[in-house]
Amino acid sequence: MKIAVLLAQNHQVTAVDVAKERVDMINALKCPIVDAELETFLSDKPLKLRATLDAEAAYSDAEFVIIATPTDYDTDTNYFDTSSVEAVIDQVSAVNPAATIVIKSTIPVGFVQRLRAERGINTLMFSPEFLREGQALYDNLHPSRIIVGSQSEAEAIKLFANTYLAMRVAFFNELDSYAMAGGMEARQIIAGTGHDPRIGNHYNNPFFGYGGYCLPKDTKQLLANYSEVPQNLIRAIVDANHTRKDFLADQIIAKAPNVVGIYRLVMKAGSDNFRRSSIQGIMKRIKAKGIKVVVFEPVLQQDDFFGSAVVRDLETFKQVSDVIVANRLTDEIRDVESKIFTRDLSGTD
Ligand SMILES: NC(=O)c1ccc[n+]([C@@H]2O[C@H](COP(=O)([O-])OP(=O)(O)OC[C@H]3O[C@@H](n4cnc5c(N)ncnc54)[C@H](O)[C@@H]3O)[C@@H](O)[C@H]2O)c1
């Protein structure tokens, strides 16, 4: 979506999707995700952009086809499910074999080389996306780096970059768990640690775990790519996320609440995306102990989220919850501070 908008400033772009509502929204110049800059571009800029469900027609006269379909981690194969990417590659090859295909979806190391050999396509390459949730267009307009590759190095760069970010979050999360267990001030330890410029005082606010769509799946995929290579750290980064959530859920359960309120499912303030957010792991563990859980999440349309009631009115939510679990603190819940369980120490992401 963000690549389509970016390129449509200067080039004719056709956005293909299998979801009709997304196609309709783009054609109505409405943004299908929460992203301030993307919304402004769609409403204010003259863009050469249209969206369609007709993949064949769109691919047949394109010079470049850019693929950004999902690659979920498949727990049965312990590998990314790349079927949607492969389906698009096959569609393009059938109608327009001369088109250059650029994969932006995150893929396993070795994917492009394998596909090039298996399908006999030499116009296939990978250019990883490096962006933050809710700031996708901004990060595309001001990229930290642009990487394009047809060898496996580009795929490895993407997975190592995200695994490093997960490691950093997991490190400060474990520092925080240690401080909690020993009755120490995590905030002080984090500040003092970060004053070393090699460490830095950035990206160090504890979370319930690292989460969002990408970090959990990309770390697992990198671990799978290590199957023939000795390692300790990559496995530890994957495992640390479960340990952190177990520890925090136990702390909440120890308060013996009758009702636990989950305040926002999203990973970050300013996002509408709660895929694989870490608070859901906490929620699952609390529910498994038979404790009633209610959810406050304005982004949700439905009244029920995995068997828990979605409470629309914030005041009611505050009243019925004995403990309010919040991955990030906001002003709208500060009046019930005594009920809040959070590890948000600095109000940053
Ligand atoms: N979201 C991020 O911040 C981010 C960052 C870097 C990399 N990535 C990678 O980009 C890829 C996509 O992630 P996303 O967050 O944009 O996913 P998304 O689910 O928001 O968007 C994917 C879109 O692809 C459509 N789609 C699925 N199958 C299709 C097909 N066969 N043909 C056409 N459209 C199809 C879906 O309907 C959906 O609209 C993933 O591999 C992800 O790991 C995402």
Coordinates of C-alpha atoms and ligand atoms in Angstrom, one line a residue:
M1 CA 0.0 0.0 0.0
K2 CA 2.7 2.5 1.0
I3 CA 4.9 1.5 -1.9
A4 CA 1.9 1.9 -4.3
V5 CA 1.2 5.4 -2.9
L6 CA 4.9 6.4 -3.0
L7 CA 5.4 5.3 -6.6
A8 CA 2.0 6.7 -7.8
Q9 CA 3.4 10.2 -7.3
N10 CA 5.3 9.8 -10.6
H11 CA 4.3 6.5 -12.2
Q12 CA 1.0 4.8 -13.2
V13 CA 0.3 2.2 -10.4
T14 CA -2.3 -0.5 -10.2
A15 CA -2.8 -1.9 -6.7
V16 CA -4.0 -5.5 -6.7
D17 CA -5.7 -7.1 -3.7
V18 CA -7.9 -10.1 -3.1
A19 CA -9.9 -8.1 -0.5
K20 CA -12.7 -6.2 -2.2
E21 CA -13.1 -3.7 0.7
R22 CA -9.5 -2.7 0.5
V23 CA -9.8 -2.2 -3.3
D24 CA -12.9 -0.1 -2.8
M25 CA -11.3 2.0 -0.1
I26 CA -8.2 2.8 -2.2
N27 CA -10.3 3.7 -5.2
A28 CA -12.3 6.1 -2.9
L29 CA -8.9 7.5 -1.8
K30 CA -9.5 6.2 1.8
C31 CA -6.6 4.7 3.8
P32 CA -7.2 1.1 4.8
I33 CA -4.7 1.3 7.7
V34 CA -4.0 3.9 10.4
D35 CA -1.0 5.9 9.1
A36 CA -1.2 9.7 9.3
E37 CA 1.1 10.4 6.4
L38 CA -0.5 7.8 4.1
E39 CA -3.9 9.3 4.8
T40 CA -2.7 12.8 3.9
F41 CA -1.1 11.6 0.7
L42 CA -4.3 9.8 -0.4
S43 CA -6.5 12.8 0.3
D44 CA -4.2 15.6 -0.8
K45 CA -1.7 14.5 -3.5
P46 CA -2.5 13.9 -7.1
L47 CA -1.7 10.2 -7.5
K48 CA -1.7 8.0 -10.6
L49 CA -3.2 5.2 -8.6
R50 CA -6.2 2.8 -9.0
A51 CA -7.0 -0.5 -7.3
T52 CA -8.4 -3.7 -8.8
L53 CA -9.3 -7.3 -8.0
D54 CA -8.3 -8.3 -11.6
A55 CA -4.8 -9.5 -11.1
E56 CA -4.3 -10.8 -14.6
A57 CA -5.1 -7.5 -16.3
A58 CA -3.0 -5.5 -13.9
Y59 CA 0.1 -7.8 -14.2
S60 CA -0.1 -8.3 -18.0
D61 CA 1.1 -4.8 -18.9
A62 CA 3.3 -3.9 -15.9
E63 CA 7.0 -3.3 -16.2
F64 CA 7.5 -4.0 -12.5
V65 CA 5.3 -6.1 -10.1
I66 CA 5.9 -5.5 -6.4
I67 CA 4.7 -8.2 -4.1
A68 CA 3.7 -7.3 -0.5
T69 CA 1.4 -10.2 0.5
P70 CA 1.5 -11.9 4.0
T71 CA 4.1 -14.5 4.9
D72 CA 2.7 -15.8 8.2
Y73 CA 4.9 -18.2 10.2
D74 CA 3.5 -21.8 9.9
T75 CA 3.9 -23.7 13.1
D76 CA 3.4 -27.0 11.3
T77 CA 6.4 -26.6 8.9
N78 CA 8.3 -24.2 11.2
Y79 CA 8.8 -21.9 8.2
F80 CA 7.1 -18.9 6.7
D81 CA 4.0 -19.7 4.6
T82 CA 5.1 -18.2 1.3
S83 CA 2.2 -19.5 -0.7
S84 CA 0.7 -16.0 -1.4
V85 CA 4.0 -14.7 -2.7
E86 CA 4.5 -17.8 -4.9
A87 CA 0.9 -17.5 -6.2
V88 CA 1.5 -14.0 -7.4
I89 CA 4.9 -15.0 -9.0
D90 CA 3.1 -17.7 -10.9
Q91 CA 0.3 -15.4 -12.0
V92 CA 2.9 -12.9 -13.3
S93 CA 5.0 -15.5 -15.0
A94 CA 1.9 -16.8 -16.8
V95 CA 0.8 -13.5 -18.3
N96 CA 4.0 -11.3 -18.4
P97 CA 7.3 -13.3 -18.1
A98 CA 9.3 -10.1 -19.0
A99 CA 8.1 -8.2 -15.9
T100 CA 10.7 -7.5 -13.1
I101 CA 9.3 -8.9 -9.9
V102 CA 10.3 -7.3 -6.6
I103 CA 9.4 -9.0 -3.4
K104 CA 8.8 -6.7 -0.4
S105 CA 7.2 -9.4 1.8
T106 CA 9.6 -10.9 4.3
I107 CA 10.8 -14.2 3.1
P108 CA 13.1 -17.0 4.4
V109 CA 16.9 -16.9 3.5
G110 CA 17.3 -18.7 0.2
F111 CA 13.8 -18.1 -1.1
V112 CA 14.7 -16.0 -4.2
Q113 CA 17.5 -18.4 -5.2
R114 CA 15.2 -21.4 -4.9
L115 CA 12.4 -19.8 -6.8
R116 CA 14.7 -18.6 -9.6
A117 CA 16.1 -22.1 -10.0
E118 CA 12.7 -23.9 -9.7
R119 CA 10.7 -21.6 -11.8
G120 CA 13.4 -20.5 -14.2
I121 CA 12.8 -16.8 -13.5
N122 CA 15.8 -14.5 -13.7
T123 CA 13.8 -11.3 -13.1
L124 CA 13.0 -12.0 -9.5
M125 CA 14.6 -10.0 -6.6
F126 CA 14.0 -9.1 -3.0
S127 CA 14.0 -5.6 -1.5
P128 CA 13.2 -5.7 2.2
E129 CA 10.9 -3.3 4.0
F130 CA 12.3 -1.5 7.1
L131 CA 9.5 0.4 8.7
R132 CA 7.7 1.1 11.9
E133 CA 4.0 0.3 12.5
G134 CA 1.8 3.5 12.0
Q135 CA 4.7 5.3 10.3
A136 CA 5.1 3.2 7.2
L137 CA 4.9 5.9 4.6
Y138 CA 7.2 8.2 6.6
D139 CA 9.8 5.5 6.9
N140 CA 9.6 4.8 3.1
L141 CA 10.1 8.4 2.3
H142 CA 13.0 8.7 4.7
P143 CA 14.6 5.2 4.5
S144 CA 17.5 4.2 6.8
R145 CA 18.8 2.1 3.8
I146 CA 17.6 0.7 0.5
I147 CA 18.6 -2.9 -0.1
V148 CA 17.9 -4.8 -3.3
G149 CA 19.3 -8.3 -3.9
S150 CA 18.9 -11.5 -5.9
Q151 CA 21.3 -13.4 -3.7
S152 CA 20.4 -14.5 -0.1
E153 CA 22.2 -11.6 1.6
A154 CA 19.2 -9.3 1.3
E155 CA 16.9 -11.9 2.9
A156 CA 19.5 -12.4 5.7
I157 CA 19.8 -8.6 6.3
K158 CA 16.0 -8.3 6.9
L159 CA 15.9 -11.3 9.3
F160 CA 19.0 -10.3 11.3
A161 CA 17.8 -6.7 11.5
N162 CA 14.4 -7.7 13.0
T163 CA 16.0 -10.3 15.2
Y164 CA 18.4 -7.7 16.6
L165 CA 15.4 -5.4 17.4
A166 CA 13.6 -8.3 19.1
M167 CA 16.8 -9.0 21.1
R168 CA 17.0 -5.4 22.3
V169 CA 13.4 -5.4 23.4
A170 CA 13.8 -8.9 25.1
F171 CA 17.0 -7.6 26.8
F172 CA 15.2 -4.6 28.5
N173 CA 12.2 -6.8 29.2
E174 CA 14.4 -9.3 31.1
L175 CA 16.2 -6.4 32.9
D176 CA 12.7 -5.3 33.9
S177 CA 11.7 -8.8 35.1
Y178 CA 14.9 -8.9 37.2
A179 CA 14.2 -5.5 38.8
M180 CA 10.6 -6.5 39.6
A181 CA 11.7 -9.8 41.2
G182 CA 14.3 -8.0 43.3
G183 CA 12.2 -5.0 44.3
M184 CA 14.5 -2.6 42.3
E185 CA 13.7 0.4 40.1
A186 CA 14.0 -0.8 36.5
R187 CA 13.7 2.8 35.3
Q188 CA 17.0 3.7 37.1
I189 CA 18.9 0.7 35.9
I190 CA 17.7 1.3 32.3
A191 CA 18.7 5.0 32.4
G192 CA 22.1 4.3 33.9
T193 CA 22.8 1.5 31.5
G194 CA 21.8 3.6 28.5
H195 CA 24.1 6.5 29.3
D196 CA 26.9 4.5 27.6
P197 CA 26.7 5.9 24.0
R198 CA 27.3 2.4 22.7
I199 CA 24.0 1.3 24.3
G200 CA 22.1 4.5 24.1
N201 CA 18.8 5.7 25.7
H202 CA 16.5 4.7 22.9
Y203 CA 14.2 1.8 22.2
N204 CA 14.5 0.6 25.8
N205 CA 11.0 1.0 27.3
P206 CA 9.9 -2.5 28.5
F207 CA 7.0 -4.2 26.8
F208 CA 5.0 -7.2 27.9
G209 CA 7.0 -9.0 25.2
Y210 CA 8.2 -8.1 21.7
G211 CA 5.3 -8.3 19.4
G212 CA 3.4 -7.0 16.4
Y213 CA 3.2 -9.0 13.2
C214 CA 6.8 -9.1 12.2
L215 CA 9.2 -9.6 15.2
P216 CA 7.8 -12.9 16.5
K217 CA 7.6 -14.5 13.1
D218 CA 10.9 -13.2 11.8
T219 CA 12.9 -14.4 14.8
K220 CA 11.4 -17.9 14.4
Q221 CA 12.2 -17.9 10.7
L222 CA 15.8 -17.0 11.4
L223 CA 16.0 -19.8 14.0
A224 CA 14.7 -22.2 11.3
N225 CA 17.3 -20.9 8.9
Y226 CA 20.0 -21.9 11.5
S227 CA 19.0 -25.5 11.5
E228 CA 22.5 -26.6 10.3
V229 CA 24.4 -23.9 12.1
P230 CA 25.4 -23.9 15.8
Q231 CA 23.7 -21.1 17.8
N232 CA 22.5 -20.2 21.3
L233 CA 21.4 -16.6 21.1
I234 CA 18.8 -16.9 18.3
R235 CA 17.0 -19.7 20.2
A236 CA 17.2 -17.6 23.4
I237 CA 15.6 -14.6 21.7
V238 CA 12.6 -16.7 20.6
D239 CA 12.3 -18.4 24.1
A240 CA 12.7 -15.1 26.0
N241 CA 9.3 -13.9 24.8
H242 CA 7.4 -16.8 26.4
T243 CA 9.4 -16.5 29.7
R244 CA 8.6 -12.8 29.9
K245 CA 4.8 -13.3 29.4
D246 CA 4.7 -16.3 31.9
F247 CA 6.4 -14.1 34.5
L248 CA 4.1 -11.1 34.0
A249 CA 1.0 -13.2 33.9
D250 CA 2.0 -14.8 37.2
Q251 CA 2.4 -11.3 38.8
I252 CA -1.1 -10.4 37.7
I253 CA -2.7 -13.7 38.8
A254 CA -1.0 -13.3 42.2
K255 CA -3.2 -10.2 42.8
A256 CA -6.2 -12.6 42.8
P257 CA -8.5 -10.5 40.7
N258 CA -12.1 -11.5 39.8
V259 CA -12.1 -9.6 36.6
V260 CA -9.0 -8.5 34.6
G261 CA -9.5 -5.7 32.1
I262 CA -7.3 -5.6 29.0
Y263 CA -6.7 -2.0 27.9
R264 CA -6.0 -1.9 24.2
L265 CA -4.9 -4.9 22.2
V266 CA -2.7 -2.9 19.9
M267 CA 1.0 -3.0 20.4
K268 CA 1.6 0.8 20.1
A269 CA -0.4 3.9 20.7
G270 CA -1.4 5.3 17.3
S271 CA -1.7 1.9 15.6
D272 CA -4.8 0.0 14.6
N273 CA -2.9 -3.2 14.3
F274 CA -3.0 -5.9 17.0
R275 CA -1.7 -8.9 15.1
R276 CA 0.5 -10.9 17.5
S277 CA 0.6 -8.1 20.1
S278 CA 2.2 -9.3 23.3
I279 CA -0.7 -8.3 25.5
Q280 CA -2.7 -11.1 23.9
G281 CA -0.2 -13.6 25.3
I282 CA -0.8 -12.2 28.8
M283 CA -4.6 -12.4 28.2
K284 CA -4.4 -16.0 27.2
R285 CA -2.4 -17.0 30.3
I286 CA -4.8 -15.2 32.6
K287 CA -7.9 -16.8 31.0
A288 CA -6.3 -20.2 31.2
K289 CA -6.5 -19.8 35.0
G290 CA -10.2 -19.4 34.8
I291 CA -10.1 -15.6 35.6
K292 CA -12.7 -13.5 33.8
V293 CA -11.2 -11.1 31.2
V294 CA -12.8 -8.1 29.5
V295 CA -11.4 -6.1 26.7
F296 CA -11.4 -2.4 25.9
E297 CA -10.3 -1.9 22.2
P298 CA -12.1 0.7 20.1
V299 CA -10.5 -0.8 16.9
L300 CA -12.6 -4.0 17.4
Q301 CA -15.9 -4.2 15.6
Q302 CA -17.2 -7.4 17.3
D303 CA -18.6 -7.7 20.9
D304 CA -16.5 -10.8 21.7
F305 CA -12.8 -11.4 21.5
F306 CA -11.9 -15.1 21.9
G307 CA -14.6 -15.6 24.5
S308 CA -14.0 -12.3 26.4
A309 CA -16.6 -9.5 26.3
V310 CA -15.5 -6.3 24.5
V311 CA -16.6 -3.3 26.7
R312 CA -17.2 -0.2 24.5
D313 CA -17.7 2.3 27.3
L314 CA -14.4 3.2 29.0
E315 CA -16.0 4.2 32.4
T316 CA -17.8 0.9 32.6
F317 CA -14.6 -0.9 31.7
K318 CA -12.7 0.9 34.5
Q319 CA -15.5 0.0 37.0
V320 CA -15.8 -3.7 36.2
S321 CA -12.1 -4.4 36.1
D322 CA -10.2 -5.2 39.4
V323 CA -6.9 -5.0 37.5
I324 CA -6.4 -3.1 34.3
V325 CA -3.6 -4.5 32.2
A326 CA -2.1 -1.9 29.9
N327 CA 1.0 -2.4 27.6
R328 CA 1.2 1.3 27.2
L329 CA -0.2 4.0 29.7
T330 CA -2.3 6.8 28.3
D331 CA -4.0 9.8 29.9
E332 CA -7.5 8.4 29.6
I333 CA -6.7 5.7 32.2
R334 CA -4.5 7.6 34.6
D335 CA -7.5 8.3 37.0
V336 CA -7.5 4.6 37.9
E337 CA -3.8 4.3 38.4
S338 CA -4.2 2.1 41.5
K339 CA -5.8 -0.6 39.3
I340 CA -3.3 -0.5 36.5
F341 CA -0.7 -3.1 35.8
T342 CA 1.8 -1.8 33.2
R343 CA 5.5 -2.0 32.5
D344 CA 5.5 1.3 30.5
L345 CA 8.2 3.2 32.3
S346 CA 8.9 6.1 29.9
G347 CA 5.8 6.5 27.7
T348 CA 7.8 5.8 24.6
D349 CA 7.7 3.0 22.1
Ligands
LIG1 N1 3.6 -4.4 8.4 C1 4.8 -4.1 8.4 O1 5.2 -3.1 9.1 C2 5.9 -4.8 7.6 C3 7.2 -4.4 7.7 C4 8.2 -5.1 6.9 C5 7.8 -6.2 6.2 N2 6.5 -6.6 6.2 C6 6.2 -7.8 5.4 O2 5.3 -7.4 4.3 C7 4.4 -8.5 4.1 C8 3.0 -8.0 4.1 O3 2.7 -7.5 5.4 P1 1.5 -6.5 5.7 O4 1.6 -6.1 7.1 O5 1.5 -5.4 4.7 O6 0.3 -7.5 5.5 P2 -1.3 -7.1 5.3 O7 -2.0 -8.4 5.7 O8 -1.6 -5.8 6.0 O9 -1.4 -6.8 3.7 C9 -1.3 -7.8 2.8 C10 -2.4 -7.7 1.7 O10 -2.1 -8.7 0.8 C11 -3.4 -9.1 0.3 N3 -3.2 -10.4 -0.4 C12 -3.1 -11.6 0.2 N4 -2.9 -12.6 -0.8 C13 -2.9 -11.9 -2.0 C14 -2.7 -12.3 -3.3 N5 -2.5 -13.6 -3.6 N6 -2.8 -11.3 -4.3 C15 -3.0 -10.0 -4.0 N7 -3.1 -9.6 -2.7 C16 -3.1 -10.5 -1.7 C17 -4.3 -9.1 1.6 O11 -5.7 -9.1 1.2 C18 -3.8 -7.8 2.3 O12 -4.6 -6.7 1.9 C19 4.7 -9.6 5.1 O13 5.6 -10.5 4.5 C20 5.4 -8.8 6.2 O14 6.3 -9.7 7.0 C21 5.5 -5.9 6.9

